[in-house]
C-alpha positions as semicolon CSV with decimal commas, in nm:
position;residue;x (nm);y (nm);z (nm)
1;M;-3,541;13,368;6,404
2;D;-3,628;13,504;6,710
3;L;-3,838;13,868;6,677
4;D;-3,935;14,169;6,914
5;N;-3,999;14,545;6,896
6;C;-3,740;14,755;6,962
7;P;-3,759;14,922;7,329
8;R;-3,652;15,271;7,162
9;C;-3,859;15,328;6,882
10;G;-4,117;15,024;6,869
11;K;-4,022;14,882;6,551
12;L;-3,979;14,512;6,472
13;Y;-3,648;14,377;6,433
14;A;-3,469;14,088;6,448
15;K;-3,352;13,995;6,784
16;N;-2,963;14,073;6,850
17;F;-2,712;14,081;7,150
18;K;-2,859;14,502;7,204
19;N;-3,197;14,431;7,212
20;M;-3,255;14,708;6,993
21;C;-3,306;14,754;6,605
22;S;-2,976;14,815;6,382
23;A;-3,150;15,189;6,294
24;C;-3,142;15,288;6,694
25;I;-2,796;15,108;6,765
26;K;-2,698;15,322;6,483
27;D;-2,844;15,656;6,634
28;I;-2,669;15,581;6,967
29;E;-2,324;15,539;6,753
30;L;-2,411;15,901;6,633
31;E;-2,498;16,023;6,967
32;Y;-2,212;15,875;7,132
33;D;-1,965;16,032;6,825
34;R;-2,136;16,380;6,919
35;C;-2,071;16,347;7,292
36;F;-1,676;16,219;7,240
37;K;-1,634;16,528;6,993
38;Y;-1,791;16,783;7,274
39;L;-1,590;16,660;7,529
40;R;-1,288;16,649;7,303
41;E;-1,323;16,990;7,297
42;N;-1,497;17,139;7,603
43;K;-1,354;16,903;7,918
44;G;-1,515;17,114;8,178
45;A;-1,828;17,058;8,082
46;T;-2,146;16,916;8,308
47;I;-2,350;16,649;8,179
48;H;-2,629;16,907;8,124
49;E;-2,409;17,125;7,931
50;L;-2,325;16,819;7,718
51;S;-2,714;16,732;7,697
52;E;-2,795;17,050;7,573
53;A;-2,496;17,117;7,284
54;T;-2,552;16,740;7,172
55;E;-2,941;16,702;7,230
56;V;-2,859;16,371;7,391
57;S;-3,073;16,286;7,667
58;V;-2,903;16,306;8,028
59;K;-2,989;15,946;8,052
60;Q;-2,806;15,842;7,737
61;I;-2,508;16,024;7,848
62;T;-2,564;15,825;8,176
63;K;-2,541;15,496;7,977
64;F;-2,205;15,618;7,822
65;I;-2,039;15,693;8,167
66;K;-2,187;15,371;8,280
67;E;-2,069;15,155;7,997
68;G;-1,719;15,329;8,062
69;R;-1,745;15,497;7,720
70;I;-1,761;15,834;7,907
71;S;-1,503;15,894;8,141
72;V;-1,557;16,088;8,447
73;A;-1,173;16,089;8,549
74;N;-1,089;16,251;8,228
75;N;-1,348;16,501;8,231
76;P;-1,352;16,687;8,573
77;N;-1,725;16,849;8,584
78;M;-1,901;16,529;8,439
79;M;-2,136;16,412;8,691
80;Y;-2,493;16,209;8,654
81;P;-2,771;16,178;8,857
82;C;-2,843;15,954;9,127
83;E;-3,080;15,651;9,104
84;V;-3,254;15,727;9,410
85;C;-3,243;16,135;9,433
86;G;-3,116;16,243;9,146
87;I;-2,851;16,450;9,300
88;L;-2,518;16,449;9,071
89;I;-2,253;16,189;9,161
90;R;-1,933;16,060;9,000
91;D;-1,921;15,716;9,056
92;G;-2,157;15,435;9,181
93;N;-2,546;15,428;9,129
94;M;-2,618;15,593;9,431
95;C;-2,490;15,905;9,670
96;D;-2,373;15,876;9,995
97;G;-2,669;15,961;10,175
98;C;-2,874;15,753;9,967
99;R;-2,684;15,446;10,057
100;N;-2,635;15,498;10,406
101;R;-3,001;15,535;10,452
102;L;-3,013;15,191;10,290
103;T;-2,784;15,069;10,499
104;R;-2,912;15,200;10,807
105;D;-3,272;15,056;10,674
106;L;-3,154;14,717;10,610
107;T;-2,947;14,697;10,950
108;A;-3,288;14,807;11,154
109;A;-3,492;14,545;10,940
110;S;-3,218;14,242;11,022
111;R;-3,207;14,350;11,384
112;E;-3,600;14,324;11,382
113;E;-3,623;14,011;11,208
114;R;-3,367;13,857;11,460
115;Q;-3,527;13,991;11,781
116;A;-3,890;13,905;11,596
117;G;-3,718;13,531;11,584
118;G;-3,539;13,559;11,916
119;L;-3,882;13,678;12,110
120;E;-4,063;13,344;11,998
121;S;-3,779;13,087;12,102
122;G;-3,724;13,289;12,407
123;G;-4,101;13,269;12,493
124;N;-4,102;12,893;12,360
125;N;-3,794;12,797;12,574
126;A;-3,962;13,068;12,888
127;A;-4,293;12,853;12,893
128;Y;-4,093;12,501;12,842
129;H;-3,880;12,639;13,156
130;T;-4,210;12,740;13,349
131;L;-4,326;12,362;13,290
132;D;-3,992;12,201;13,422
133;R;-4,053;12,392;13,718
134;L;-4,406;12,266;13,763
135;R;-4,315;11,943;13,688
136;K;-4,277;11,645;13,934
137;D;-3,971;11,406;13,894
């Protein structure tokens, strides 16, 4: 039997597919039920209103959304924080601004890498061309 400490409460438990002790799994299911019932009656609730009303953390509600247990399609005001900057979004892990900045940074890094590689080979080629001109046949 493989044992581990529960990441949520710290108690020792027999490892399972949820990587959590059975008491915490039960608590999370109760939290989900509270969220589900609240959203059934309050379709226009935001994530912060849901958190305050049910006493479930925004982080846990975000996990429910990402797991597909809470639908943002059925709840028009339901949004969760961007993993980078924290602005509220409705899909993905990052807002458009952070995604664009990441794309721009990766493109720039790739371009710099290509240019650095090109200078080395270009520098070597230039040296060989100079030697070829100086060489006497």
